[in-house]
JSON list of C-alpha atoms in Angstrom, two decimals:
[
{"chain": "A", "resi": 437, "resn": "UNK", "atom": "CA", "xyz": [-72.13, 105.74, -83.05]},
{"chain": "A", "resi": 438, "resn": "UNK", "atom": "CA", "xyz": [-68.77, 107.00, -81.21]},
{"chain": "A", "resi": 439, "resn": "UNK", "atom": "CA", "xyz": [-65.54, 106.76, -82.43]},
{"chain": "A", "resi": 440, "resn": "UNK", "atom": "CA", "xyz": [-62.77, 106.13, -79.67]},
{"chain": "A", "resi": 441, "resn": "UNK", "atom": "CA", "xyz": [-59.45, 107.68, -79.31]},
{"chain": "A", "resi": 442, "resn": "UNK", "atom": "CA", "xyz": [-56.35, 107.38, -77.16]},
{"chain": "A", "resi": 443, "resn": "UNK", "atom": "CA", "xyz": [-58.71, 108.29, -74.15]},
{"chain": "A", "resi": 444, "resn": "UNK", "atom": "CA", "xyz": [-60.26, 105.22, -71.23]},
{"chain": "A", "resi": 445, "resn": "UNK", "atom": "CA", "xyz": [-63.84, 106.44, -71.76]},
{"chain": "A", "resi": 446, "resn": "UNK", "atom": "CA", "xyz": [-67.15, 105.22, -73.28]},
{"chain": "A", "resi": 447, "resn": "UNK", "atom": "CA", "xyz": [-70.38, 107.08, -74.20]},
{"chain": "A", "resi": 448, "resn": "UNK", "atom": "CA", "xyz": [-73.40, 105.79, -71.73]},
{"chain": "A", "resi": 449, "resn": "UNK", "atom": "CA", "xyz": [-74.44, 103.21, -73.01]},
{"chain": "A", "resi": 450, "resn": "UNK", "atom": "CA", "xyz": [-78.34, 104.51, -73.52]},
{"chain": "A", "resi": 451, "resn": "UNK", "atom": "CA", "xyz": [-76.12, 105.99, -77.10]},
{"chain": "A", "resi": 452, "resn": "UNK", "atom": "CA", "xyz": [-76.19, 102.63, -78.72]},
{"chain": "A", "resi": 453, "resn": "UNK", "atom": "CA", "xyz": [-77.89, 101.57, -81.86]},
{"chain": "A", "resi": 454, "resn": "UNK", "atom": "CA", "xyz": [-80.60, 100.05, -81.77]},
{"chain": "A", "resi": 455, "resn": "UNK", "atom": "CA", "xyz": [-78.51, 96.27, -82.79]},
{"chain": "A", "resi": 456, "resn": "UNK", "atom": "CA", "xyz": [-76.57, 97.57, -79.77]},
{"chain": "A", "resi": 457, "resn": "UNK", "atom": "CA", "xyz": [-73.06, 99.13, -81.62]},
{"chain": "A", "resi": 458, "resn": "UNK", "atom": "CA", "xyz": [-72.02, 101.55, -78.81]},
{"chain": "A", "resi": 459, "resn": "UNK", "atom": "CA", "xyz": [-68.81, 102.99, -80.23]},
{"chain": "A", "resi": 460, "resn": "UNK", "atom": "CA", "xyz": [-65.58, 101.98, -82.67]},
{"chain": "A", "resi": 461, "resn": "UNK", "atom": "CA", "xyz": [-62.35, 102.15, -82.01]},
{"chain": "A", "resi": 462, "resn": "UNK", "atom": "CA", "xyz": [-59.86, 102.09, -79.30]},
{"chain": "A", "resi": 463, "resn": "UNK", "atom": "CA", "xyz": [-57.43, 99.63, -78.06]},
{"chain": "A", "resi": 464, "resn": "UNK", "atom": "CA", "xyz": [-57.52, 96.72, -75.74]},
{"chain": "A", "resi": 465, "resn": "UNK", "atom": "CA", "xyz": [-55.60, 97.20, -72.92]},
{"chain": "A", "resi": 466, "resn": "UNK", "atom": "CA", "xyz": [-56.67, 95.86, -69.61]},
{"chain": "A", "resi": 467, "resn": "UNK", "atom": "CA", "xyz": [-57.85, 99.69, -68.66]},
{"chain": "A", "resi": 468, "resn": "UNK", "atom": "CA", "xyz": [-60.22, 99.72, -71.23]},
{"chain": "A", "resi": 469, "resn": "UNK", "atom": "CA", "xyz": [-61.58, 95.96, -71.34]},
{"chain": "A", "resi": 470, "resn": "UNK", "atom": "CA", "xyz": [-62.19, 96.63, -67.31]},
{"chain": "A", "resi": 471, "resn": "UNK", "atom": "CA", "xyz": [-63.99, 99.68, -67.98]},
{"chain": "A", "resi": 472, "resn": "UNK", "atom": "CA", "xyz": [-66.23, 97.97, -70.54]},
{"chain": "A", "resi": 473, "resn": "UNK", "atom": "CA", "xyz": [-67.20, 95.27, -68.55]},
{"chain": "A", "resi": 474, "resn": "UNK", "atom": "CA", "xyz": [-67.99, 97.59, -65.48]},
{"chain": "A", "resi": 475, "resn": "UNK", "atom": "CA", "xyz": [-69.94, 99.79, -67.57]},
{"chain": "A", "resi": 476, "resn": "UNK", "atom": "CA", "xyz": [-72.00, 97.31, -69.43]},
{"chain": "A", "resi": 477, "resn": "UNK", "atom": "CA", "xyz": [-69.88, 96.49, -73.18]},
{"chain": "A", "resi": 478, "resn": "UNK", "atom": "CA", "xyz": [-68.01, 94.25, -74.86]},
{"chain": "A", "resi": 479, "resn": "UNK", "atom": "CA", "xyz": [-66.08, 94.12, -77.59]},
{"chain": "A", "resi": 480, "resn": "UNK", "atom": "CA", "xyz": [-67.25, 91.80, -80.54]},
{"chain": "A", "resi": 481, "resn": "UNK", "atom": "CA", "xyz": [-65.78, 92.29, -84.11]},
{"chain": "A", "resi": 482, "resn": "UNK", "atom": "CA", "xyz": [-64.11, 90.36, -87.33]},
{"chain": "A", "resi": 483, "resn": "UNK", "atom": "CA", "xyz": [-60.36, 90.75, -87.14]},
{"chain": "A", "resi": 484, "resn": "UNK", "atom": "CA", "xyz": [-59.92, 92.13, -90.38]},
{"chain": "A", "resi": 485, "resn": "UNK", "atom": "CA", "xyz": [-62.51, 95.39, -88.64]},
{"chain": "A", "resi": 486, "resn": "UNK", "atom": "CA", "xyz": [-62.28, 98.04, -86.45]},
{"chain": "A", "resi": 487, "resn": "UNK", "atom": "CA", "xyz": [-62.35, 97.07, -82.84]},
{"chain": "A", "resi": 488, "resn": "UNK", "atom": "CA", "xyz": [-66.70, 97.25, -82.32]},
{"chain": "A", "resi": 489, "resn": "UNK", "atom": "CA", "xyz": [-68.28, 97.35, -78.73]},
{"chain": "A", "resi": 490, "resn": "UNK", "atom": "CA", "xyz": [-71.36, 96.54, -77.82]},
{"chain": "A", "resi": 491, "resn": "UNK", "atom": "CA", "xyz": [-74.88, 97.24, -75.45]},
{"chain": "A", "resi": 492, "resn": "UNK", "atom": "CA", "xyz": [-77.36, 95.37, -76.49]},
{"chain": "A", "resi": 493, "resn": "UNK", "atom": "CA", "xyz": [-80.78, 96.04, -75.48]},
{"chain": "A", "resi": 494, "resn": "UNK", "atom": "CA", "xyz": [-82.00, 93.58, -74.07]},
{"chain": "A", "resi": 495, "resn": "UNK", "atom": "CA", "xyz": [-79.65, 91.69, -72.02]},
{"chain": "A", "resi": 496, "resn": "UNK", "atom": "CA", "xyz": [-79.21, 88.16, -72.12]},
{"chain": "A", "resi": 497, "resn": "UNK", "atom": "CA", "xyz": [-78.45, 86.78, -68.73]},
{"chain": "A", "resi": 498, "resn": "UNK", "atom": "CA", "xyz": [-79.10, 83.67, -66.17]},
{"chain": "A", "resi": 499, "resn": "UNK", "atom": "CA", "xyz": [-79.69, 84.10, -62.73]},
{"chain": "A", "resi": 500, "resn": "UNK", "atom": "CA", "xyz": [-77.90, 81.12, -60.96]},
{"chain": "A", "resi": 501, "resn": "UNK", "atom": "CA", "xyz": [-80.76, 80.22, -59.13]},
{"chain": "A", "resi": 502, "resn": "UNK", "atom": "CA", "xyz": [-82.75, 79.72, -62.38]},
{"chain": "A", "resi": 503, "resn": "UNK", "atom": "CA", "xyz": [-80.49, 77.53, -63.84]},
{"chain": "A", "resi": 504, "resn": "UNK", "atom": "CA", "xyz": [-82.51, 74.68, -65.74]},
{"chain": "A", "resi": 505, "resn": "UNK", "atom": "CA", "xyz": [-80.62, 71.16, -64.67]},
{"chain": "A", "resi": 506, "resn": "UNK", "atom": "CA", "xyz": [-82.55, 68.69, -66.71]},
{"chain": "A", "resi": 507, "resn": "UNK", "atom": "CA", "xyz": [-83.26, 65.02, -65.65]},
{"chain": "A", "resi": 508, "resn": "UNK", "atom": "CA", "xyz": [-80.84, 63.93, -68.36]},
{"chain": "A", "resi": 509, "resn": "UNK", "atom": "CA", "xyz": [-78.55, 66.46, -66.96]},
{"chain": "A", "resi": 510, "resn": "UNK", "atom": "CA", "xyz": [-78.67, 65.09, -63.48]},
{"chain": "A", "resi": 511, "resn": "UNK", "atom": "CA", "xyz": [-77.51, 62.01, -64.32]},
{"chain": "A", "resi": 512, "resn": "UNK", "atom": "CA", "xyz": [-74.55, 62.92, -66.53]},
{"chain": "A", "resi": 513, "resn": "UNK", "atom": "CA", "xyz": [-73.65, 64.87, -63.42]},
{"chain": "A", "resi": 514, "resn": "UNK", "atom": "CA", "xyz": [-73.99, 62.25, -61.03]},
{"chain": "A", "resi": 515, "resn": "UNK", "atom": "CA", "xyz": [-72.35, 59.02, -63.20]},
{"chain": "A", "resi": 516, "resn": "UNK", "atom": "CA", "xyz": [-70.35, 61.03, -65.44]},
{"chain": "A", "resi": 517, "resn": "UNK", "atom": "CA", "xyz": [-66.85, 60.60, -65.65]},
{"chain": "A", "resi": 518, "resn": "UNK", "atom": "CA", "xyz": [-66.03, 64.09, -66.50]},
{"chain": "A", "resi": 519, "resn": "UNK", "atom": "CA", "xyz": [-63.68, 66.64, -64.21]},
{"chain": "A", "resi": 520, "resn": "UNK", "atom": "CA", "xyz": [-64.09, 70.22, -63.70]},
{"chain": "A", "resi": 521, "resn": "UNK", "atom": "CA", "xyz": [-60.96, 72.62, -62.92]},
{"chain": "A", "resi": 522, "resn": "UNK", "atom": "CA", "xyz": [-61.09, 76.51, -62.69]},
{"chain": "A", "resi": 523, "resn": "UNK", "atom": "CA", "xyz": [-58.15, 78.39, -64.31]},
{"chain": "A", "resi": 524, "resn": "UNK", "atom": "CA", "xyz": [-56.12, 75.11, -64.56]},
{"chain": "A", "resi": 525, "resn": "UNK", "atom": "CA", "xyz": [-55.41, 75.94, -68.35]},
{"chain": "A", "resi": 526, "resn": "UNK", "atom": "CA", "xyz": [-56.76, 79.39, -69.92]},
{"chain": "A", "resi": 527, "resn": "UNK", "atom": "CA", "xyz": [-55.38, 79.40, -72.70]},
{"chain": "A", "resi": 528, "resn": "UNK", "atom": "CA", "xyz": [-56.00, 76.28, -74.16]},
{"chain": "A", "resi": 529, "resn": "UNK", "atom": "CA", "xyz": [-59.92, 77.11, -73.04]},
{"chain": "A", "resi": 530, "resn": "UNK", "atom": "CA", "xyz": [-59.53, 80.40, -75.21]},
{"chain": "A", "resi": 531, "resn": "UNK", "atom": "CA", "xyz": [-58.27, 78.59, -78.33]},
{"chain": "A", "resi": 532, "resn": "UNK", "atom": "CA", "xyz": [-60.36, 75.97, -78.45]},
{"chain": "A", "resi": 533, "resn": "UNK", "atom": "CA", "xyz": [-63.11, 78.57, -78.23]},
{"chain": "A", "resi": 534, "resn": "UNK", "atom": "CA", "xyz": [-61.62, 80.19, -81.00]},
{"chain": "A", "resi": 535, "resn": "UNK", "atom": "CA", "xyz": [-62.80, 77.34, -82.94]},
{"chain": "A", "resi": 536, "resn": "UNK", "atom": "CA", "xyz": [-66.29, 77.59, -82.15]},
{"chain": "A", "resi": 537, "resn": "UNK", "atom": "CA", "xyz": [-68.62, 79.93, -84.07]},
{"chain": "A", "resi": 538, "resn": "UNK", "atom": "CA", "xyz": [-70.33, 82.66, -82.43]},
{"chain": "A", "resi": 539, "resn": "UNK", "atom": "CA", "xyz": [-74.28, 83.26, -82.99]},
{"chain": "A", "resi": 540, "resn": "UNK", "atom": "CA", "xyz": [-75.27, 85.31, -85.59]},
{"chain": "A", "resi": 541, "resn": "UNK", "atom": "CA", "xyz": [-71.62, 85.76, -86.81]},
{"chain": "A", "resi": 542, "resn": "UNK", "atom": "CA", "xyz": [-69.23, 84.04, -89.83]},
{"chain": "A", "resi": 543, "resn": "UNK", "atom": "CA", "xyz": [-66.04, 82.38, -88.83]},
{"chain": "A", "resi": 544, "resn": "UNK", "atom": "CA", "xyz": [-64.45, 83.12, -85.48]},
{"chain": "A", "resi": 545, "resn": "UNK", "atom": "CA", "xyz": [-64.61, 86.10, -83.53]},
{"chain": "A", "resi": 546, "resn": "UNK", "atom": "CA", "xyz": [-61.67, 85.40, -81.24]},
{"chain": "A", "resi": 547, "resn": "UNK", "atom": "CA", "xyz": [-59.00, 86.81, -83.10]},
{"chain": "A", "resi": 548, "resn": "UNK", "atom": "CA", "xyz": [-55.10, 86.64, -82.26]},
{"chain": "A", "resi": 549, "resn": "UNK", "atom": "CA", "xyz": [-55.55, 90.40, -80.61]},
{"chain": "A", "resi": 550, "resn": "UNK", "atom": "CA", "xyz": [-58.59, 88.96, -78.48]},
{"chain": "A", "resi": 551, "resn": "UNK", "atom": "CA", "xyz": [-56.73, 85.79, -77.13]},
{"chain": "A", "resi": 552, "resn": "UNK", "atom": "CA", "xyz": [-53.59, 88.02, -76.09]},
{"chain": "A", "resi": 553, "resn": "UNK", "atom": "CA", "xyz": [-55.69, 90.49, -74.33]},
{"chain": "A", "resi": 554, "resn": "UNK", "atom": "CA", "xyz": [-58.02, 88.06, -72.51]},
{"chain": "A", "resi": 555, "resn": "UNK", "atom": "CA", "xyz": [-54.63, 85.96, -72.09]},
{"chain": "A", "resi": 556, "resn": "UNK", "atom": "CA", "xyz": [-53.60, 89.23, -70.36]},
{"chain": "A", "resi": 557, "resn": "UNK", "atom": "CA", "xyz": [-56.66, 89.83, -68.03]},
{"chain": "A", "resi": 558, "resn": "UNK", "atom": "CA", "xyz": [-56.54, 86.40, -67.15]},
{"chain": "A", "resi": 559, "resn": "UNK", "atom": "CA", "xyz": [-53.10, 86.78, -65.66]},
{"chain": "A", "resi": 560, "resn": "UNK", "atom": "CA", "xyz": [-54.28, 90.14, -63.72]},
{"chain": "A", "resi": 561, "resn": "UNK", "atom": "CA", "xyz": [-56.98, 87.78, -62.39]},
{"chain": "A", "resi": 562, "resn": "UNK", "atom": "CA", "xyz": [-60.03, 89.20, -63.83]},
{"chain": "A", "resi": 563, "resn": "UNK", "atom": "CA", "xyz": [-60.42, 86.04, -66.80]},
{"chain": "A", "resi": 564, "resn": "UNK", "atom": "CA", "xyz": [-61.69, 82.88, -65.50]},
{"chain": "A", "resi": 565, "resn": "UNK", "atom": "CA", "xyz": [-61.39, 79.40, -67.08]},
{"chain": "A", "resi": 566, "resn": "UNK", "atom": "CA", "xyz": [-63.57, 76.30, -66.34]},
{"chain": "A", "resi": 567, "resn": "UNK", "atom": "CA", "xyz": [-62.38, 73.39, -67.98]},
{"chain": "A", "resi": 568, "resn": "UNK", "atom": "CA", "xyz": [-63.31, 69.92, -68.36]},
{"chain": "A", "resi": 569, "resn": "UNK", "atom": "CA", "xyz": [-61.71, 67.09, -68.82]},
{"chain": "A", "resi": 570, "resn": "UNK", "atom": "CA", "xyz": [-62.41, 63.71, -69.88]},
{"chain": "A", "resi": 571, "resn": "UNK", "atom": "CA", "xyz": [-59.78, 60.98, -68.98]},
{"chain": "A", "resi": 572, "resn": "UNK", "atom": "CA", "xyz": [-56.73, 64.32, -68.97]},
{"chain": "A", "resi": 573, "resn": "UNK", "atom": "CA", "xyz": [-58.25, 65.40, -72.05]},
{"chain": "A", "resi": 574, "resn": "UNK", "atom": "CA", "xyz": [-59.94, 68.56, -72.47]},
{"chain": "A", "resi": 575, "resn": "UNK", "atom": "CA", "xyz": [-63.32, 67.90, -73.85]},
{"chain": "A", "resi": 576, "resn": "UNK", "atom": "CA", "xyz": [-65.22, 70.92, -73.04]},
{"chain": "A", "resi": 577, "resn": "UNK", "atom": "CA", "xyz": [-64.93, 74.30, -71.07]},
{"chain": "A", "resi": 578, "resn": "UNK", "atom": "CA", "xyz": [-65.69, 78.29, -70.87]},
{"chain": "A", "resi": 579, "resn": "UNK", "atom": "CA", "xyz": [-63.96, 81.70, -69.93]},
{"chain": "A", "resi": 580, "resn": "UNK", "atom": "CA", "xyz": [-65.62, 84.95, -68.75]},
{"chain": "A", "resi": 581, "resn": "UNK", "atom": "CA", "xyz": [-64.78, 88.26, -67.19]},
{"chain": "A", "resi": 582, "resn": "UNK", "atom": "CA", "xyz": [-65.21, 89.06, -63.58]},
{"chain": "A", "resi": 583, "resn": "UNK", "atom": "CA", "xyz": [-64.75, 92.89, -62.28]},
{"chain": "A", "resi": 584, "resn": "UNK", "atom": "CA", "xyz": [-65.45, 92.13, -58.82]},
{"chain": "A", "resi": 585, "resn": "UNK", "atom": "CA", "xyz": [-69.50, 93.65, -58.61]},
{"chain": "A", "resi": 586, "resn": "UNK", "atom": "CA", "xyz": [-71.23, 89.96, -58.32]},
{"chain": "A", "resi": 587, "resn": "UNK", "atom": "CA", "xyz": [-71.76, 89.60, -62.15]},
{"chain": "A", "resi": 588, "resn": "UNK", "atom": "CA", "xyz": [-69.85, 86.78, -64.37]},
{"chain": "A", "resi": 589, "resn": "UNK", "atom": "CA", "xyz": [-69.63, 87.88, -67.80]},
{"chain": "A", "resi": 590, "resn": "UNK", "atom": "CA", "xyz": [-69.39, 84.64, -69.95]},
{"chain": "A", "resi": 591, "resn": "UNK", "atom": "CA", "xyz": [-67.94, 85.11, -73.07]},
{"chain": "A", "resi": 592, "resn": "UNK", "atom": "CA", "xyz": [-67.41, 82.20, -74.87]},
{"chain": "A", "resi": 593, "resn": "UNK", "atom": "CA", "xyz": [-67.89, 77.77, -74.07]},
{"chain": "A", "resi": 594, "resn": "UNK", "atom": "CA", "xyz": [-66.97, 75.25, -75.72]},
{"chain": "A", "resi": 595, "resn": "UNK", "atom": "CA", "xyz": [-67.62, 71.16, -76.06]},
{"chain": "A", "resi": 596, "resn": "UNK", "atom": "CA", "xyz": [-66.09, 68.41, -77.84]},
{"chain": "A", "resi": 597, "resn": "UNK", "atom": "CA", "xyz": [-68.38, 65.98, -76.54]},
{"chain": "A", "resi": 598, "resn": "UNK", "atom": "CA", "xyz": [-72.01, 65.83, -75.78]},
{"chain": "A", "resi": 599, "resn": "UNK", "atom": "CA", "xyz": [-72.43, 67.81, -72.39]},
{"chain": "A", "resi": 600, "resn": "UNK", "atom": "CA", "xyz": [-69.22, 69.01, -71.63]},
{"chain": "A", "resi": 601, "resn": "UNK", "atom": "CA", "xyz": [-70.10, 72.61, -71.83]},
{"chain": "A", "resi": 602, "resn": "UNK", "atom": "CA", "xyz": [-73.54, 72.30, -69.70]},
{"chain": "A", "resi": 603, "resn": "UNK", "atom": "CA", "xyz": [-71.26, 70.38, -67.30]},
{"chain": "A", "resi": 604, "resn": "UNK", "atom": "CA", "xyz": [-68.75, 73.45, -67.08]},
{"chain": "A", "resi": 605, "resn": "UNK", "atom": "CA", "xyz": [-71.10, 76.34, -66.70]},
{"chain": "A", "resi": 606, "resn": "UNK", "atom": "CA", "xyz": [-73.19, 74.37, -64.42]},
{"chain": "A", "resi": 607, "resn": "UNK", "atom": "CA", "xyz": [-70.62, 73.07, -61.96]},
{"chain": "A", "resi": 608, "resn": "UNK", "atom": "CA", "xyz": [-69.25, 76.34, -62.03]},
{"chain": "A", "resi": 609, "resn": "UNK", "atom": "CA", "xyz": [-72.52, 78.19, -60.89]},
{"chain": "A", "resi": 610, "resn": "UNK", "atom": "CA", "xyz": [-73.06, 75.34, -58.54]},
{"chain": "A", "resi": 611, "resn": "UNK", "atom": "CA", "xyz": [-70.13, 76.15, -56.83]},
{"chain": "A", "resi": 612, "resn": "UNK", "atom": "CA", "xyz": [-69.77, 80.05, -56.73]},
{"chain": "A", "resi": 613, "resn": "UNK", "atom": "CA", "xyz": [-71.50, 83.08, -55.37]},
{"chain": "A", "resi": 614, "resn": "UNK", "atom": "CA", "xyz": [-72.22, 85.58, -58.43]},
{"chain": "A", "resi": 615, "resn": "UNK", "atom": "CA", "xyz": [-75.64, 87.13, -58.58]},
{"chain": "A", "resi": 616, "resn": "UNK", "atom": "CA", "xyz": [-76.00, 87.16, -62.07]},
{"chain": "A", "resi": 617, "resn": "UNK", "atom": "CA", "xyz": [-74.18, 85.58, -65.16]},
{"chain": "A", "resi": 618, "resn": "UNK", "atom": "CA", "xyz": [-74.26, 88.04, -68.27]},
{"chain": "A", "resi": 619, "resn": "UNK", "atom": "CA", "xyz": [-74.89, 86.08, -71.33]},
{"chain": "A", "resi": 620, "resn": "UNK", "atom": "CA", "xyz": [-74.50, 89.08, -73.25]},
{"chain": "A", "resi": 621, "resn": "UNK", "atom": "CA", "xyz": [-77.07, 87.95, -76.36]},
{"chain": "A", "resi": 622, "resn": "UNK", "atom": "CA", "xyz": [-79.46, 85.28, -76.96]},
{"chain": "A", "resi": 623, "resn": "UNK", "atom": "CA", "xyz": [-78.56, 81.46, -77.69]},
{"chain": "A", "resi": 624, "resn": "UNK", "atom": "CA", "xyz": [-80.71, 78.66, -78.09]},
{"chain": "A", "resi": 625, "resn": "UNK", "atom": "CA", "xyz": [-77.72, 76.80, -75.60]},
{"chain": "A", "resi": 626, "resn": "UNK", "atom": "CA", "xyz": [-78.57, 79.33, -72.42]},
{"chain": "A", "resi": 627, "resn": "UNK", "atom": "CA", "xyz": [-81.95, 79.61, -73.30]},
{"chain": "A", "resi": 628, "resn": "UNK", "atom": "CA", "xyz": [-82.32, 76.03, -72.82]},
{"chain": "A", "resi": 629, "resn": "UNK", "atom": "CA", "xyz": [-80.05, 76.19, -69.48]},
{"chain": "A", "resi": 630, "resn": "UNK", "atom": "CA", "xyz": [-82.56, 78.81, -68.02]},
{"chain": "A", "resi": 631, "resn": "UNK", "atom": "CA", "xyz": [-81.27, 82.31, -69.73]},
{"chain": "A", "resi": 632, "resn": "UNK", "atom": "CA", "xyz": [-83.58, 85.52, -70.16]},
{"chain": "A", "resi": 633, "resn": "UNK", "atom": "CA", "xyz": [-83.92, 88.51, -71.53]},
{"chain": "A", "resi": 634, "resn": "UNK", "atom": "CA", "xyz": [-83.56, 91.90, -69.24]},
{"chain": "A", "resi": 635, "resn": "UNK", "atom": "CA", "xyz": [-83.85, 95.57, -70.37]},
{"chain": "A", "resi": 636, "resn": "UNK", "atom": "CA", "xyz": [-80.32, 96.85, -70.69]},
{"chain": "A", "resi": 637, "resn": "UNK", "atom": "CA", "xyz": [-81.77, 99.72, -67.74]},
{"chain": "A", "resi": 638, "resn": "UNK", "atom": "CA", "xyz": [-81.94, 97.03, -65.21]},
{"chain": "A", "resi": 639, "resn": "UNK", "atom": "CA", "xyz": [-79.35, 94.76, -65.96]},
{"chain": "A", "resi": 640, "resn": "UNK", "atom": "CA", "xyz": [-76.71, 98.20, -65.50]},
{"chain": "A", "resi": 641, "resn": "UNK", "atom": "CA", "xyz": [-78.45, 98.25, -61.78]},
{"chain": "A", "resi": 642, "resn": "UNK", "atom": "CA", "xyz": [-75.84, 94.74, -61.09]},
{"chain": "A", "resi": 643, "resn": "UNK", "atom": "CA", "xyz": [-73.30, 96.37, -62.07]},
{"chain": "A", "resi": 644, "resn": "UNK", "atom": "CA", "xyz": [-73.32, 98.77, -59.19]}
]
C-alpha cells in the first residue's frame, strides 16, 4: 500500500491489494480526482479515515448494449409518469445519495469533503447528474464521473420510489454514446440491470 503526498501521482494500479486498496492519502482536488478516474481509482473511505483509493480486481461494469430492460421495466417506461433531466440539480442528486448506504460499507460514504469536491467537478463539467422526478419532486436519480475516454464512471443512485433509479440509469444509457459504464464493484442492483465482472487488465484498455 502507498502513501500519498503533496504530489498528482498514483502507483499503477497492478500495486493494489488484493481487496483492491491502491494507496492512502492525498487530497481531493479536481487534479487528482481526474487523474484517478483516468487511471482506473476511486476514492472510497469513512470520513472520520484517511482519504483510501481503490482498484479492484475485477471490475464491475455494464456495457450499454447489455443492459437488461425487463418486461416490467418496459412498461414503467412506457406508462410511467416519471421525468428524466441531466444536470438539472447536482447537488440535491449528491445529498440524497448521501443517504443511501453503500455495499459492503456502514453508514454513508459521501462525506461533507466528497459532496464539495464532486460539487466542484461537477461545475468543471466532468460530474453528471440524472435526476428524476415525479410530479416536480425528485424521487430518484444518479451522478458519475466522465473524463472524456468513452467510459461513465457511476458512482452512486438513488430511489425514493420503486423504479426510479432503473429509470435514471436506463434513460440515461438509452440516450448517450459511452462504451462502457464502470460500476466500480459488484451489486445485486447492476447485476440485475445486466452488470459483469472484467479483469482490472482489460477494463484499463477503455480507458485509453
Amino acid at each position: 500500500m502507498h502513501f500519498l503526498n503533496q504530489d498528482i501521482a498514483f502507483p499503477d494500479v497492478s500495486e493494489a491489494t488484493k481487496e483492491g486498496i491502491l494507496a492512502v492519502g492525498g487530497d481531493l482536488s479536481p487534479e487528482r480526482l481526474l487523474l484517478a478516474y483516468q487511471s482506473g481509482i476511486f476514492p472510497w473511505f469513512d470520513d472520520e479515515e484517511p482519504i483510501v483509493w481503490w482498484s479492484p480486481d475485477p471490475r464491475f461494469v455494464l456495457f450499454p448494449q447489455n443492459i437488461k430492460v425487463s418486461k416490467s421495466m418496459k412498461q414503467v417506461l412506457r406508462n410511467t409518469s416519471f421525468e428524466v433531466t441531466i444536470n438539472k440539480d447536482f447537488e440535491a442528486v449528491i445529498s440524497n445519495c448521501a443517504l443511501m448506504k453503500r455495499y459492503g460499507q456502514q453508514g454513508t460514504w459521501i462525506s461533507p469533503s466528497m459532496k464539495s469536491a464532486y460539487t466542484q467537478l461537477h461545475t468543471l463539467g466532468y460530474a453528471i447528474s440524472v435526476e428524476v422526478w415525479l410530479n416536480n419532486e425528485l424521487v430518484g436519480g444518479l451522478y458519475g464521473i466522465d473524463v472524456g475516454n468513452g467510459v461513465f464512471c457511476g458512482e452512486s443512485m438513488f430511489s425514493k420510489v420503486s423504479n426510479a433509479s432503473k429509470v435514471a440509469l436506463i434513460i440515461f444509457i438509452q440516450n448517450s454514446n459511452y462504451k462502457l459504464i464502470d460500476c466500480q464493484v459488484y451489486t445485486n442492483h447492476l447485476d440485475s440491470l445486466g452488470a459483469e465482472d472484467m479483469p482490472r487488465a482489460e477494463f484499463m484498455t477503455y480507458l485509453k
